[in-house]
């Protein structure tokens, strides 16, 4: 049994399958599929603990976003503990992580965004070129453009325009809030 679980190619495939399931959202990858495709000679009751061990190791590595020094220390510790992994398995895991770290990290980052987020912000100061009142022509106007979106979906844009009076009001309000906070933070 142990020799059957040593194959580097099969272990690499197993790690890829686990990554596809856990990090990339491919739900069709089951325990049975992995066993039949990669370890057909290993009985299900012997394969399950091995699968869970590899899943736990992969999740530990990914959740800690291990760099290569941390990875080597972690895998060395895994080879030394009772019921751990072999050096050959550690080498395969290390090789797998080195080639898949970036994609797994990106996938985890994308999964951690639950709602719309700010994707971009730009601002500029323009001079008003037309208005109902001639006195307002050539007065400065702050234009703020916000880009919102969810991962994998098209962005929405919001454009806000503030004239000089509105900008001064906002600055006055911010100043009052800042003053209130500093008052609250002073020792009694």
Tab-separated table of C-alpha atoms in Angstrom:
chain	number	residue	atom	x	y	z
A	1	UNK	CA	0.000	0.000	0.000
A	2	UNK	CA	2.697	2.561	0.978
A	3	UNK	CA	4.569	1.954	-2.275
A	4	UNK	CA	1.371	2.571	-4.245
A	5	UNK	CA	0.995	6.010	-2.621
A	6	UNK	CA	4.596	7.005	-3.368
A	7	UNK	CA	4.211	7.697	-7.114
A	8	UNK	CA	5.156	11.296	-7.834
A	9	UNK	CA	2.991	11.625	-10.921
A	10	UNK	CA	-0.113	10.312	-9.141
A	11	UNK	CA	0.509	12.556	-6.124
A	12	UNK	CA	0.944	15.573	-8.388
A	13	UNK	CA	-2.386	14.714	-10.010
A	14	UNK	CA	-4.003	14.300	-6.611
A	15	UNK	CA	-2.750	17.709	-5.469
A	16	UNK	CA	-4.012	19.280	-8.699
A	17	UNK	CA	-7.416	17.690	-8.181
A	18	UNK	CA	-7.575	18.860	-4.576
A	19	UNK	CA	-6.584	22.388	-5.641
A	20	UNK	CA	-9.221	22.408	-8.371
A	21	UNK	CA	-11.864	21.375	-5.854
A	22	UNK	CA	-10.817	23.514	-2.883
A	23	UNK	CA	-9.497	26.674	-4.517
A	24	UNK	CA	-10.815	26.928	-8.068
A	25	UNK	CA	-14.434	25.881	-7.540
A	26	UNK	CA	-14.578	22.768	-9.734
A	27	UNK	CA	-17.124	20.803	-7.755
A	28	UNK	CA	-17.114	17.641	-9.907
A	29	UNK	CA	-13.864	16.372	-8.421
A	30	UNK	CA	-14.827	13.715	-5.909
A	31	UNK	CA	-12.857	11.386	-3.672
A	32	UNK	CA	-13.939	8.415	-5.783
A	33	UNK	CA	-12.887	10.098	-9.040
A	34	UNK	CA	-9.433	10.861	-7.647
A	35	UNK	CA	-8.997	7.333	-6.299
A	36	UNK	CA	-10.154	5.586	-9.486
A	37	UNK	CA	-8.134	7.842	-11.796
A	38	UNK	CA	-4.925	8.100	-9.776
A	39	UNK	CA	-4.794	5.191	-7.302
A	40	UNK	CA	-7.000	2.440	-8.771
A	41	UNK	CA	-5.212	-0.352	-6.851
A	42	UNK	CA	-5.687	1.287	-3.441
A	43	UNK	CA	-8.869	0.375	-1.551
A	44	UNK	CA	-11.175	3.272	-0.654
A	45	UNK	CA	-10.763	2.780	3.099
A	46	UNK	CA	-6.964	3.110	2.762
A	47	UNK	CA	-7.129	5.977	0.265
A	48	UNK	CA	-9.420	8.194	2.381
A	49	UNK	CA	-6.903	8.895	5.221
A	50	UNK	CA	-4.172	9.605	2.662
A	51	UNK	CA	-6.475	11.974	0.778
A	52	UNK	CA	-7.427	13.814	3.974
A	53	UNK	CA	-3.769	14.130	4.988
A	54	UNK	CA	-2.872	15.654	1.596
A	55	UNK	CA	-5.921	17.935	1.697
A	56	UNK	CA	-4.929	19.192	5.177
A	57	UNK	CA	-1.316	19.767	4.127
A	58	UNK	CA	-2.360	21.653	0.989
A	59	UNK	CA	-4.850	23.799	2.913
A	60	UNK	CA	-2.229	24.592	5.577
A	61	UNK	CA	0.279	25.655	2.944
A	62	UNK	CA	-2.273	27.756	1.057
A	63	UNK	CA	-3.894	29.417	4.068
A	64	UNK	CA	-0.480	30.444	5.394
A	65	UNK	CA	0.547	31.557	1.870
A	66	UNK	CA	3.907	29.961	2.594
A	67	UNK	CA	7.019	31.246	0.937
A	68	UNK	CA	9.569	28.652	-0.109
A	69	UNK	CA	11.590	28.794	3.128
A	70	UNK	CA	8.453	28.312	5.223
A	71	UNK	CA	7.354	25.519	2.898
A	72	UNK	CA	10.626	23.642	3.287
A	73	UNK	CA	10.514	23.959	7.079
A	74	UNK	CA	6.879	22.826	7.155
A	75	UNK	CA	7.494	19.831	4.882
A	76	UNK	CA	10.595	18.828	6.847
A	77	UNK	CA	8.512	18.836	10.037
A	78	UNK	CA	5.848	16.745	8.265
A	79	UNK	CA	8.437	14.138	7.262
A	80	UNK	CA	9.695	13.831	10.833
A	81	UNK	CA	6.383	13.415	12.589
A	82	UNK	CA	4.837	9.990	13.083
A	83	UNK	CA	2.222	9.298	10.434
A	84	UNK	CA	3.562	12.190	8.377
A	85	UNK	CA	4.772	12.137	4.793
A	86	UNK	CA	7.822	10.704	3.085
A	87	UNK	CA	10.653	12.792	1.647
A	88	UNK	CA	9.512	11.808	-1.854
A	89	UNK	CA	6.019	13.096	-1.121
A	90	UNK	CA	7.499	16.289	0.352
A	91	UNK	CA	9.476	16.829	-2.866
A	92	UNK	CA	6.308	16.430	-4.977
A	93	UNK	CA	4.342	18.795	-2.717
A	94	UNK	CA	7.153	21.352	-2.883
A	95	UNK	CA	7.306	21.167	-6.673
A	96	UNK	CA	3.502	21.456	-6.887
A	97	UNK	CA	3.398	24.515	-4.622
A	98	UNK	CA	6.196	26.253	-6.512
A	99	UNK	CA	4.278	25.959	-9.767
A	100	UNK	CA	0.745	26.624	-8.438
A	101	UNK	CA	1.243	29.136	-5.617
A	102	UNK	CA	0.336	32.231	-7.649
A	103	UNK	CA	-2.875	30.800	-9.108
A	104	UNK	CA	-4.033	29.440	-5.757
A	105	UNK	CA	-3.296	32.759	-4.029
A	106	UNK	CA	-5.225	34.693	-6.698
A	107	UNK	CA	-8.154	32.314	-6.373
A	108	UNK	CA	-8.215	32.686	-2.579
A	109	UNK	CA	-8.056	36.467	-2.905
A	110	UNK	CA	-10.980	36.447	-5.354
A	111	UNK	CA	-13.002	34.186	-3.057
A	112	UNK	CA	-12.442	36.503	-0.112
A	113	UNK	CA	-14.315	39.372	-1.813
A	114	UNK	CA	-17.975	38.872	-0.953
A	115	UNK	CA	-19.553	42.040	-2.230
A	116	UNK	CA	-18.976	44.841	-4.637
A	117	UNK	CA	-15.716	46.592	-4.031
A	118	UNK	CA	-14.039	49.755	-5.160
A	119	UNK	CA	-11.975	48.877	-8.207
A	120	UNK	CA	-10.817	52.327	-9.125
A	121	UNK	CA	-10.935	55.980	-8.189
A	122	UNK	CA	-9.921	58.993	-10.193
A	123	UNK	CA	-10.418	62.697	-9.663
A	124	UNK	CA	-9.672	65.943	-11.379
A	125	UNK	CA	-10.379	69.662	-11.076
A	126	UNK	CA	-12.151	71.250	-14.025
A	127	UNK	CA	-13.332	74.745	-14.778
A	128	UNK	CA	-17.073	75.064	-15.357
A	129	UNK	CA	-17.597	76.049	-18.994
A	130	UNK	CA	-21.345	76.557	-18.980
A	131	UNK	CA	-23.963	77.373	-16.387
A	132	UNK	CA	-27.374	78.971	-15.967
A	133	UNK	CA	-25.675	81.812	-14.123
A	134	UNK	CA	-22.762	83.580	-15.785
A	135	UNK	CA	-21.059	84.122	-12.414
A	136	UNK	CA	-20.528	80.357	-12.104
A	137	UNK	CA	-18.654	80.017	-15.413
A	138	UNK	CA	-14.934	79.293	-14.959
A	139	UNK	CA	-15.366	78.349	-11.283
A	140	UNK	CA	-13.460	75.241	-10.186
A	141	UNK	CA	-15.345	71.955	-9.953
A	142	UNK	CA	-14.029	68.719	-8.447
A	143	UNK	CA	-14.979	65.619	-10.460
A	144	UNK	CA	-14.670	62.259	-8.682
A	145	UNK	CA	-15.156	59.025	-10.639
A	146	UNK	CA	-15.621	55.761	-8.727
A	147	UNK	CA	-15.545	52.299	-10.307
A	148	UNK	CA	-17.384	49.536	-8.419
A	149	UNK	CA	-17.628	45.870	-9.276
A	150	UNK	CA	-17.703	42.260	-8.225
A	151	UNK	CA	-15.136	39.716	-9.303
A	152	UNK	CA	-15.806	38.394	-12.781
A	153	UNK	CA	-18.515	40.963	-13.506
A	154	UNK	CA	-18.600	44.215	-15.394
A	155	UNK	CA	-17.893	47.393	-13.436
A	156	UNK	CA	-20.340	50.147	-12.594
A	157	UNK	CA	-19.224	53.770	-12.636
A	158	UNK	CA	-20.348	56.656	-10.456
A	159	UNK	CA	-19.369	60.203	-11.316
A	160	UNK	CA	-19.719	62.909	-8.643
A	161	UNK	CA	-19.325	66.617	-9.248
A	162	UNK	CA	-18.618	69.064	-6.426
A	163	UNK	CA	-18.530	72.803	-6.810
A	164	UNK	CA	-16.383	75.035	-4.632
A	165	UNK	CA	-19.132	75.559	-2.038
A	166	UNK	CA	-19.753	71.811	-1.704
A	167	UNK	CA	-16.021	71.062	-1.417
A	168	UNK	CA	-15.701	73.680	1.344
A	169	UNK	CA	-18.697	72.152	3.180
A	170	UNK	CA	-17.174	68.667	2.976
A	171	UNK	CA	-13.811	69.966	4.228
A	172	UNK	CA	-15.539	71.806	7.110
A	173	UNK	CA	-17.466	68.630	8.068
A	174	UNK	CA	-14.299	66.528	7.937
A	175	UNK	CA	-12.512	69.081	10.091
A	176	UNK	CA	-15.313	68.937	12.683
A	177	UNK	CA	-15.209	65.135	12.732
A	178	UNK	CA	-11.426	65.192	13.132
A	179	UNK	CA	-11.745	67.699	15.983
A	180	UNK	CA	-14.373	65.532	17.709
A	181	UNK	CA	-12.199	62.454	17.426
A	182	UNK	CA	-9.141	64.211	18.815
A	183	UNK	CA	-11.243	65.505	21.734
A	184	UNK	CA	-12.463	61.989	22.479
A	185	UNK	CA	-8.938	60.587	22.303
A	186	UNK	CA	-7.513	63.037	24.865
A	187	UNK	CA	-7.034	61.620	28.355
A	188	UNK	CA	-9.632	62.699	30.900
